[in-house]
mmCIF file of C-alpha atoms (C1' of nucleotides) in Angstrom:
data_model
loop_
_atom_site.group_PDB
_atom_site.id
_atom_site.type_symbol
_atom_site.label_atom_id
_atom_site.label_comp_id
_atom_site.label_asym_id
_atom_site.label_seq_id
_atom_site.Cartn_x
_atom_site.Cartn_y
_atom_site.Cartn_z
ATOM 1 C CA MET A 1 18.236 0.777 15.984
ATOM 2 C CA GLN A 2 16.204 0.644 19.776
ATOM 3 C CA ARG A 3 14.342 -2.117 19.811
ATOM 4 C CA ARG A 4 10.146 -1.677 19.929
ATOM 5 C CA PRO A 5 8.915 -2.945 23.221
ATOM 6 C CA GLN A 6 5.684 -4.086 21.983
ATOM 7 C CA THR A 7 4.621 -5.969 25.188
ATOM 8 C CA ARG A 8 0.886 -5.514 26.256
ATOM 9 C CA ASN A 9 0.820 -5.640 30.162
ATOM 10 C CA THR A 10 -1.866 -8.747 30.724
ATOM 11 C CA HIS A 11 -2.989 -10.338 33.373
ATOM 12 C CA GLN A 12 -1.659 -12.763 31.565
ATOM 13 C CA LEU A 13 1.699 -11.612 31.409
ATOM 14 C CA GLN A 14 1.718 -10.778 34.734
ATOM 15 C CA ALA A 15 0.818 -13.812 35.601
ATOM 16 C CA VAL A 16 3.910 -15.905 33.920
ATOM 17 C CA TYR A 17 5.354 -13.399 35.878
ATOM 18 C CA GLN A 18 4.666 -13.543 39.321
ATOM 19 C CA ALA A 19 3.801 -17.709 39.207
ATOM 20 C CA VAL A 20 7.644 -17.831 38.373
ATOM 21 C CA CYS A 21 8.743 -15.348 41.011
ATOM 22 C CA GLN A 22 6.887 -16.443 43.452
ATOM 23 C CA SER A 23 8.026 -20.688 43.091
ATOM 24 C CA SER A 24 11.074 -20.994 44.930
ATOM 25 C CA SER A 25 12.171 -23.950 42.423
ATOM 26 C CA HIS A 26 12.762 -22.973 39.362
ATOM 27 C CA PRO A 27 9.378 -24.010 37.746
ATOM 28 C CA SER A 28 8.956 -25.511 34.166
ATOM 29 C CA ALA A 29 6.622 -24.237 32.727
ATOM 30 C CA ASP A 30 4.178 -26.621 32.990
ATOM 31 C CA GLU A 31 5.016 -25.585 36.158
ATOM 32 C CA VAL A 32 3.932 -22.552 35.866
ATOM 33 C CA TYR A 33 0.568 -23.408 33.555
ATOM 34 C CA TRP A 34 -0.666 -24.927 36.075
ATOM 35 C CA HIS A 35 -0.478 -22.306 38.984
ATOM 36 C CA VAL A 36 -1.547 -19.595 36.812
ATOM 37 C CA ARG A 37 -4.247 -21.443 36.076
ATOM 38 C CA ARG A 38 -5.282 -21.084 40.008
ATOM 39 C CA ASN A 39 -6.542 -17.541 39.535
ATOM 40 C CA LEU A 40 -6.519 -17.385 35.010
ATOM 41 C CA PRO A 41 -8.560 -21.145 34.342
ATOM 42 C CA ARG A 42 -9.106 -19.927 30.652
ATOM 43 C CA ILE A 43 -4.444 -19.707 29.932
ATOM 44 C CA SER A 44 -3.484 -22.395 27.488
ATOM 45 C CA LEU A 45 -0.139 -23.815 28.138
ATOM 46 C CA GLY A 46 0.672 -22.205 24.189
ATOM 47 C CA THR A 47 -0.124 -18.016 26.494
ATOM 48 C CA VAL A 48 2.455 -19.413 29.465
ATOM 49 C CA TYR A 49 5.112 -20.689 26.605
ATOM 50 C CA HIS A 50 4.880 -16.822 24.399
ATOM 51 C CA ASN A 51 5.370 -14.863 27.652
ATOM 52 C CA LEU A 52 7.723 -17.073 29.387
ATOM 53 C CA GLN A 53 9.929 -16.357 26.093
ATOM 54 C CA ARG A 54 8.709 -12.652 26.644
ATOM 55 C CA LEU A 55 10.152 -11.859 30.147
ATOM 56 C CA VAL A 56 12.682 -13.466 29.370
ATOM 57 C CA ALA A 57 13.080 -11.176 26.068
ATOM 58 C CA GLN A 58 12.642 -8.810 28.684
ATOM 59 C CA GLY A 59 15.657 -9.502 30.969
ATOM 60 C CA LYS A 60 13.396 -9.856 33.613
ATOM 61 C CA ILE A 61 14.154 -13.968 34.506
ATOM 62 C CA SER A 62 16.332 -16.514 33.338
ATOM 63 C CA VAL A 63 15.541 -19.864 31.955
ATOM 64 C CA VAL A 64 18.299 -22.763 33.164
ATOM 65 C CA LEU A 65 18.647 -26.622 31.560
ATOM 66 C CA LEU A 66 19.528 -28.307 34.475
ATOM 67 C CA GLY A 67 20.252 -31.881 32.594
ATOM 68 C CA GLU A 68 16.853 -32.787 32.027
ATOM 69 C CA ARG A 69 15.015 -32.138 28.840
ATOM 70 C CA THR A 70 12.697 -29.671 30.144
ATOM 71 C CA ALA A 71 14.108 -26.050 30.374
ATOM 72 C CA ARG A 72 13.024 -24.285 33.742
ATOM 73 C CA TYR A 73 12.873 -20.823 34.454
ATOM 74 C CA ASP A 74 14.710 -18.379 37.327
ATOM 75 C CA PRO A 75 13.721 -14.994 38.554
ATOM 76 C CA THR A 76 16.668 -14.460 39.258
ATOM 77 C CA THR A 77 18.364 -12.543 36.836
ATOM 78 C CA THR A 78 21.828 -12.018 38.506
ATOM 79 C CA ALA A 79 24.908 -14.562 37.410
ATOM 80 C CA HIS A 80 25.097 -17.991 39.862
ATOM 81 C CA ALA A 81 25.257 -21.507 39.245
ATOM 82 C CA HIS A 82 22.592 -24.328 40.602
ATOM 83 C CA PHE A 83 22.585 -27.240 42.097
ATOM 84 C CA VAL A 84 20.902 -30.543 41.775
ATOM 85 C CA CYS A 85 20.319 -33.270 44.160
ATOM 86 C CA GLN A 86 20.216 -36.488 42.469
ATOM 87 C CA GLN A 87 18.268 -38.267 45.015
ATOM 88 C CA CYS A 88 15.366 -35.309 45.493
ATOM 89 C CA GLY A 89 15.858 -33.736 42.873
ATOM 90 C CA GLN A 90 15.363 -30.654 44.017
ATOM 91 C CA VAL A 91 17.346 -27.622 43.000
ATOM 92 C CA GLU A 92 19.056 -24.483 44.571
ATOM 93 C CA ASP A 93 20.967 -21.127 44.056
ATOM 94 C CA VAL A 94 24.680 -20.987 44.603
ATOM 95 C CA PHE A 95 26.495 -17.799 44.497
ATOM 96 C CA LEU A 96 30.265 -19.248 44.021
ATOM 97 C CA SER A 97 32.761 -16.263 43.899
ATOM 98 C CA HIS A 98 32.633 -15.288 40.585
ATOM 99 C CA THR A 99 35.740 -14.024 40.867
ATOM 100 C CA LEU A 100 37.383 -16.387 40.925
ATOM 101 C CA LEU A 101 35.626 -17.873 37.569
ATOM 102 C CA GLY A 102 36.002 -14.173 35.784
ATOM 103 C CA ILE A 103 40.129 -14.825 36.104
ATOM 104 C CA ASP A 104 39.633 -18.148 33.907
ATOM 105 C CA LEU A 105 37.641 -16.291 31.738
ATOM 106 C CA ASN A 106 39.632 -13.609 31.084
ATOM 107 C CA VAL A 107 42.502 -15.955 29.542
ATOM 108 C CA LEU A 108 39.501 -16.863 26.736
ATOM 109 C CA ALA A 109 39.062 -13.857 26.537
ATOM 110 C CA ARG A 110 42.230 -12.981 25.953
ATOM 111 C CA GLN A 111 42.042 -15.101 22.923
ATOM 112 C CA GLY A 112 39.430 -13.494 21.754
ATOM 113 C CA TYR A 113 36.163 -14.564 22.851
ATOM 114 C CA ARG A 114 33.323 -12.590 23.397
ATOM 115 C CA ILE A 115 32.499 -13.790 26.636
ATOM 116 C CA THR A 116 28.280 -12.427 26.571
ATOM 117 C CA ALA A 117 26.901 -15.177 29.349
ATOM 118 C CA HIS A 118 27.769 -18.681 31.797
ATOM 119 C CA ASN A 119 26.101 -21.378 33.676
ATOM 120 C CA LEU A 120 27.325 -23.450 35.945
ATOM 121 C CA LEU A 121 25.783 -26.564 36.497
ATOM 122 C CA ILE A 122 26.664 -28.734 39.925
ATOM 123 C CA SER A 123 25.487 -31.824 40.401
ATOM 124 C CA GLY A 124 25.709 -33.987 44.046
ATOM 125 C CA LEU A 125 23.658 -35.422 47.415
ATOM 126 C CA CYS A 126 22.674 -32.105 49.142
ATOM 127 C CA PRO A 127 23.025 -32.061 52.994
ATOM 128 C CA THR A 128 18.838 -33.844 53.482
ATOM 129 C CA CYS A 129 19.392 -36.920 51.157
ATOM 130 C CA GLY A 130 23.481 -38.077 52.853
ATOM 131 C CA GLY A 131 25.404 -35.680 51.527
ATOM 132 C CA ARG A 132 28.173 -35.360 54.263
ATOM 133 C CA ARG A 133 27.381 -39.155 55.261
ATOM 134 C CA SER A 134 27.611 -41.090 52.004
ATOM 135 C CA ALA A 135 31.097 -39.225 51.062
ATOM 136 C CA ARG A 136 32.620 -42.421 50.263
ATOM 137 C CA LEU A 137 29.577 -43.930 48.182
ATOM 138 C CA GLN A 138 30.519 -43.575 44.873
ATOM 139 C CA MET B 1 26.416 -56.389 43.870
ATOM 140 C CA GLN B 2 28.780 -55.878 40.997
ATOM 141 C CA ARG B 3 27.133 -54.404 37.021
ATOM 142 C CA ARG B 4 27.734 -57.104 34.746
ATOM 143 C CA PRO B 5 29.292 -55.634 31.803
ATOM 144 C CA GLN B 6 26.081 -57.269 29.440
ATOM 145 C CA THR B 7 27.259 -55.680 26.951
ATOM 146 C CA ARG B 8 27.370 -57.382 23.474
ATOM 147 C CA ASN B 9 30.136 -56.013 21.386
ATOM 148 C CA THR B 10 28.022 -55.176 18.333
ATOM 149 C CA HIS B 11 28.742 -53.712 14.520
ATOM 150 C CA GLN B 12 26.291 -51.300 15.710
ATOM 151 C CA LEU B 13 27.392 -49.940 18.684
ATOM 152 C CA GLN B 14 31.440 -49.526 17.163
ATOM 153 C CA ALA B 15 29.998 -47.612 14.697
ATOM 154 C CA VAL B 16 28.180 -45.354 17.044
ATOM 155 C CA TYR B 17 30.941 -44.510 19.152
ATOM 156 C CA GLN B 18 33.574 -44.136 16.654
ATOM 157 C CA ALA B 19 31.792 -41.774 14.997
ATOM 158 C CA VAL B 20 31.427 -39.603 18.037
ATOM 159 C CA CYS B 21 35.254 -40.489 18.126
ATOM 160 C CA GLN B 22 35.824 -39.498 14.642
ATOM 161 C CA SER B 23 33.286 -36.037 15.836
ATOM 162 C CA SER B 24 35.260 -32.310 16.176
ATOM 163 C CA SER B 25 31.155 -30.644 16.854
ATOM 164 C CA HIS B 26 30.001 -32.563 19.755
ATOM 165 C CA PRO B 27 26.977 -33.978 17.333
ATOM 166 C CA SER B 28 23.236 -34.842 18.054
ATOM 167 C CA ALA B 29 22.144 -37.587 18.613
ATOM 168 C CA ASP B 30 20.596 -37.925 14.805
ATOM 169 C CA GLU B 31 24.272 -35.980 13.265
ATOM 170 C CA VAL B 32 25.401 -39.089 14.853
ATOM 171 C CA TYR B 33 22.501 -41.351 13.398
ATOM 172 C CA TRP B 34 22.654 -40.067 9.038
ATOM 173 C CA HIS B 35 27.111 -39.800 9.529
ATOM 174 C CA VAL B 36 26.879 -44.046 10.955
ATOM 175 C CA ARG B 37 24.533 -44.993 8.435
ATOM 176 C CA ARG B 38 26.263 -43.676 5.236
ATOM 177 C CA ASN B 39 28.452 -47.850 6.725
ATOM 178 C CA LEU B 40 25.963 -48.941 8.463
ATOM 179 C CA PRO B 41 22.541 -47.803 5.955
ATOM 180 C CA ARG B 42 19.766 -50.170 7.857
ATOM 181 C CA ILE B 43 21.352 -48.963 11.437
ATOM 182 C CA SER B 44 17.453 -47.167 12.665
ATOM 183 C CA LEU B 45 17.718 -43.879 14.853
ATOM 184 C CA GLY B 46 15.931 -45.934 17.607
ATOM 185 C CA THR B 47 19.372 -47.514 17.964
ATOM 186 C CA VAL B 48 21.499 -45.187 17.836
ATOM 187 C CA TYR B 49 20.564 -44.007 20.910
ATOM 188 C CA HIS B 50 20.322 -47.250 22.780
ATOM 189 C CA ASN B 51 23.917 -46.969 22.023
ATOM 190 C CA LEU B 52 24.609 -43.592 22.947
ATOM 191 C CA GLN B 53 22.879 -44.197 26.302
ATOM 192 C CA ARG B 54 25.061 -47.298 26.455
ATOM 193 C CA LEU B 55 28.809 -45.792 25.780
ATOM 194 C CA VAL B 56 27.455 -43.052 28.678
ATOM 195 C CA ALA B 57 27.062 -45.542 31.340
ATOM 196 C CA GLN B 58 30.173 -47.282 30.214
ATOM 197 C CA GLY B 59 31.462 -44.036 30.724
ATOM 198 C CA LYS B 60 33.093 -44.044 27.376
ATOM 199 C CA ILE B 61 31.581 -40.643 25.797
ATOM 200 C CA SER B 62 29.865 -38.026 28.041
ATOM 201 C CA VAL B 63 26.067 -35.877 27.253
ATOM 202 C CA VAL B 64 26.274 -32.154 27.448
ATOM 203 C CA LEU B 65 23.533 -30.308 27.528
ATOM 204 C CA LEU B 66 24.215 -26.922 25.924
ATOM 205 C CA GLY B 67 21.158 -24.742 25.685
ATOM 206 C CA GLU B 68 19.291 -26.805 23.361
ATOM 207 C CA ARG B 69 16.172 -29.008 23.092
ATOM 208 C CA THR B 70 18.622 -31.607 21.423
ATOM 209 C CA ALA B 71 21.080 -33.315 23.830
ATOM 210 C CA ARG B 72 24.871 -33.613 22.467
ATOM 211 C CA TYR B 73 27.690 -35.864 22.632
ATOM 212 C CA ASP B 74 31.278 -36.020 22.954
ATOM 213 C CA PRO B 75 34.014 -38.029 23.431
ATOM 214 C CA THR B 76 35.755 -35.440 26.316
ATOM 215 C CA THR B 77 34.891 -36.992 29.715
ATOM 216 C CA THR B 78 37.613 -35.001 30.990
ATOM 217 C CA ALA B 79 35.807 -32.816 33.601
ATOM 218 C CA HIS B 80 36.081 -29.940 30.719
ATOM 219 C CA ALA B 81 33.782 -26.431 29.467
ATOM 220 C CA HIS B 82 32.556 -25.633 26.682
ATOM 221 C CA PHE B 83 32.061 -22.687 24.670
ATOM 222 C CA VAL B 84 29.162 -21.873 22.285
ATOM 223 C CA CYS B 85 29.272 -18.936 20.162
ATOM 224 C CA GLN B 86 25.861 -17.471 19.482
ATOM 225 C CA GLN B 87 26.342 -16.458 15.710
ATOM 226 C CA CYS B 88 27.673 -19.345 14.016
ATOM 227 C CA GLY B 89 26.720 -22.340 16.851
ATOM 228 C CA GLN B 90 29.962 -23.590 17.079
ATOM 229 C CA VAL B 91 31.022 -25.579 19.978
ATOM 230 C CA GLU B 92 34.278 -25.455 21.318
ATOM 231 C CA ASP B 93 35.955 -27.478 24.641
ATOM 232 C CA VAL B 94 37.161 -25.293 26.931
ATOM 233 C CA PHE B 95 40.530 -26.777 29.007
ATOM 234 C CA LEU B 96 40.025 -24.483 32.981
ATOM 235 C CA SER B 97 42.398 -24.059 35.292
ATOM 236 C CA HIS B 98 39.698 -26.351 38.021
ATOM 237 C CA THR B 99 41.628 -25.922 41.007
ATOM 238 C CA LEU B 100 40.095 -22.076 40.569
ATOM 239 C CA LEU B 101 36.826 -23.499 40.595
ATOM 240 C CA GLY B 102 37.523 -26.243 43.300
ATOM 241 C CA ILE B 103 38.274 -23.866 45.867
ATOM 242 C CA ASP B 104 34.771 -23.358 46.011
ATOM 243 C CA LEU B 105 33.148 -26.038 45.334
ATOM 244 C CA ASN B 106 34.577 -26.577 48.655
ATOM 245 C CA VAL B 107 33.105 -23.675 50.887
ATOM 246 C CA LEU B 108 29.304 -26.069 49.581
ATOM 247 C CA ALA B 109 31.684 -29.347 50.565
ATOM 248 C CA ARG B 110 32.017 -27.301 53.556
ATOM 249 C CA GLN B 111 28.371 -27.196 54.158
ATOM 250 C CA GLY B 112 27.161 -30.960 54.017
ATOM 251 C CA TYR B 113 26.701 -30.632 49.772
ATOM 252 C CA ARG B 114 27.972 -34.258 48.466
ATOM 253 C CA ILE B 115 29.718 -32.674 44.142
ATOM 254 C CA THR B 116 29.827 -35.347 42.308
ATOM 255 C CA ALA B 117 29.796 -33.819 39.047
ATOM 256 C CA HIS B 118 30.191 -30.370 37.612
ATOM 257 C CA ASN B 119 29.335 -28.768 33.916
ATOM 258 C CA LEU B 120 29.870 -25.212 32.787
ATOM 259 C CA LEU B 121 28.463 -23.401 30.092
ATOM 260 C CA ILE B 122 29.960 -20.377 28.739
ATOM 261 C CA SER B 123 28.365 -17.992 25.791
ATOM 262 C CA GLY B 124 29.706 -16.381 23.377
ATOM 263 C CA LEU B 125 31.504 -14.703 20.544
ATOM 264 C CA CYS B 126 34.135 -17.006 18.307
ATOM 265 C CA PRO B 127 37.207 -15.267 17.734
ATOM 266 C CA THR B 128 35.501 -15.775 13.996
ATOM 267 C CA CYS B 129 32.125 -13.953 14.205
ATOM 268 C CA GLY B 130 34.129 -11.108 15.994
ATOM 269 C CA GLY B 131 34.504 -12.046 19.760
ATOM 270 C CA ARG B 132 37.012 -9.050 19.895
ATOM 271 C CA ARG B 133 36.240 -6.064 17.154
ATOM 272 C CA SER B 134 32.128 -6.008 18.737
ATOM 273 C CA ALA B 135 33.223 -6.127 21.833
ATOM 274 C CA ARG B 136 30.884 -3.081 22.647
ATOM 275 C CA LEU B 137 27.888 -5.321 20.773
ATOM 276 C CA GLN B 138 25.943 -5.118 23.958
ATOM 277 C "C1'" DT C 1 -9.645 1.328 16.050
ATOM 278 C "C1'" DT C 2 -5.580 -0.785 15.627
ATOM 279 C "C1'" DG C 3 -2.041 -4.755 15.674
ATOM 280 C "C1'" DC C 4 -0.835 -7.682 20.132
ATOM 281 C "C1'" DT C 5 -1.635 -11.554 21.784
ATOM 282 C "C1'" DT C 6 -4.509 -15.094 23.336
ATOM 283 C "C1'" DG C 7 -7.112 -19.641 23.336
ATOM 284 C "C1'" DC C 8 -7.824 -23.595 20.736
ATOM 285 C "C1'" DA C 9 -5.712 -26.795 18.247
ATOM 286 C "C1'" DA C 10 -2.244 -29.680 14.858
ATOM 287 C "C1'" DA C 11 2.215 -30.212 13.988
ATOM 288 C "C1'" DT C 12 6.902 -30.188 15.044
ATOM 289 C "C1'" DT C 13 10.240 -31.723 17.546
ATOM 290 C "C1'" DT C 14 13.565 -34.906 19.503
ATOM 291 C "C1'" DT C 15 13.742 -39.278 22.349
ATOM 292 C "C1'" DT C 16 11.468 -43.725 24.450
ATOM 293 C "C1'" DT C 17 9.606 -47.446 24.440
ATOM 294 C "C1'" DG C 18 7.190 -52.544 22.885
ATOM 295 C "C1'" DC C 19 8.079 -56.284 20.430
ATOM 296 C "C1'" DA C 20 9.645 -59.688 16.259
ATOM 297 C "C1'" DA C 21 13.206 -61.029 14.229
ATOM 298 C "C1'" DA C 22 18.874 -60.947 13.671
ATOM 299 C "C1'" DA C 23 23.029 -61.831 15.699
ATOM 300 C "C1'" DA C 24 26.142 -61.998 19.272
ATOM 301 C "C1'" DC C 25 28.641 -64.484 22.708
ATOM 302 C "C1'" DG D 1 20.790 -72.124 22.013
ATOM 303 C "C1'" DT D 2 19.904 -68.255 25.508
ATOM 304 C "C1'" DT D 3 20.219 -63.445 25.850
ATOM 305 C "C1'" DT D 4 21.262 -59.583 24.226
ATOM 306 C "C1'" DT D 5 20.290 -55.832 20.504
ATOM 307 C "C1'" DT D 6 18.667 -54.803 16.241
ATOM 308 C "C1'" DG D 7 15.075 -52.633 13.160
ATOM 309 C "C1'" DC D 8 10.346 -50.438 13.041
ATOM 310 C "C1'" DA D 9 6.216 -48.267 13.948
ATOM 311 C "C1'" DA D 10 3.823 -45.678 17.413
ATOM 312 C "C1'" DA D 11 4.296 -43.544 21.551
ATOM 313 C "C1'" DA D 12 5.796 -39.820 24.810
ATOM 314 C "C1'" DA D 13 7.655 -35.918 26.345
ATOM 315 C "C1'" DA D 14 8.286 -30.457 25.850
ATOM 316 C "C1'" DT D 15 7.871 -26.609 22.722
ATOM 317 C "C1'" DT D 16 5.750 -24.512 18.577
ATOM 318 C "C1'" DT D 17 3.279 -22.306 15.160
ATOM 319 C "C1'" DG D 18 -1.607 -21.379 12.448
ATOM 320 C "C1'" DC D 19 -5.578 -18.117 12.837
ATOM 321 C "C1'" DA D 20 -9.648 -16.028 13.876
ATOM 322 C "C1'" DA D 21 -10.970 -13.778 18.443
ATOM 323 C "C1'" DG D 22 -9.994 -10.668 22.172
ATOM 324 C "C1'" DC D 23 -8.017 -6.977 24.771
ATOM 325 C "C1'" DA D 24 -4.683 -3.237 25.276
ATOM 326 C "C1'" DA D 25 -3.303 0.588 24.203
#
DNA sequence: TTGCTTGCAAATTTTTTGCAAAAAC
DNA sequence: GTTTTTGCAAAAAATTTGCAAGCAA
């Protein structure tokens, strides 16, 4: 019942992985594609998608959905939340104390649910875009 | 600076709203479309999308993204989390004590962020699909 | 050599857009 | 009567799939 790794260490796979790791902006598949093309000009977008899926399946990267239609990829696989600024669109990792959230998730577990993952998306204005000052913006 | 409501109360708008409210499964636009078609056979999918956007803009329904490519619509607009069963795909509303989460969000606010919304998505196995029993499933 | 992986292109899926006709107010 | 809304179809955006050729092991 053991999963075959079935992963060949191709140049394309390495390049896709490094592109996600080097980016600090939670890149989309297309952004990874254009980044990788600088070193591997013949890589195709389909290959990028394939390798991103492979890396997600291996647990090396994670995929996050931030309220857009496009999936974004994240080299950080430990549990954390994401903040998206509604003005500049920037995405930031947020590390909250998950003990607090864990208390609530335990309530679900006691009801018979098995929790395997959770994603928290926070929207608002970052400090640069006027978060503090325009607190009454609505 | 006041926003014109500019909303005409058409049959299509009412039908779309009722379809979302009557469904307990967080329907996608396409599911709303097929439901509404039973009463309004000539409605188009584009009209369904238009009216869903209108209802979201009015705050009558909310849109949730649950890790799929398709957006889902929710008649519950108060803050709550969503549980998605990885096996049967069922979506359930989860009402956690947001005071706990609020404590952590206050940390962000103190750093200059302005929080306007947050979405929490929880994945796992529901009790029916073996949540409690297969706790060691991986 | 074996068969996973690539590149290319076409197909799919989901959502948006343009526009004339219909409906609401 | 005027302006929004509809229905239809085409376009756009994002991702998946099929397949012959290439490459890793």
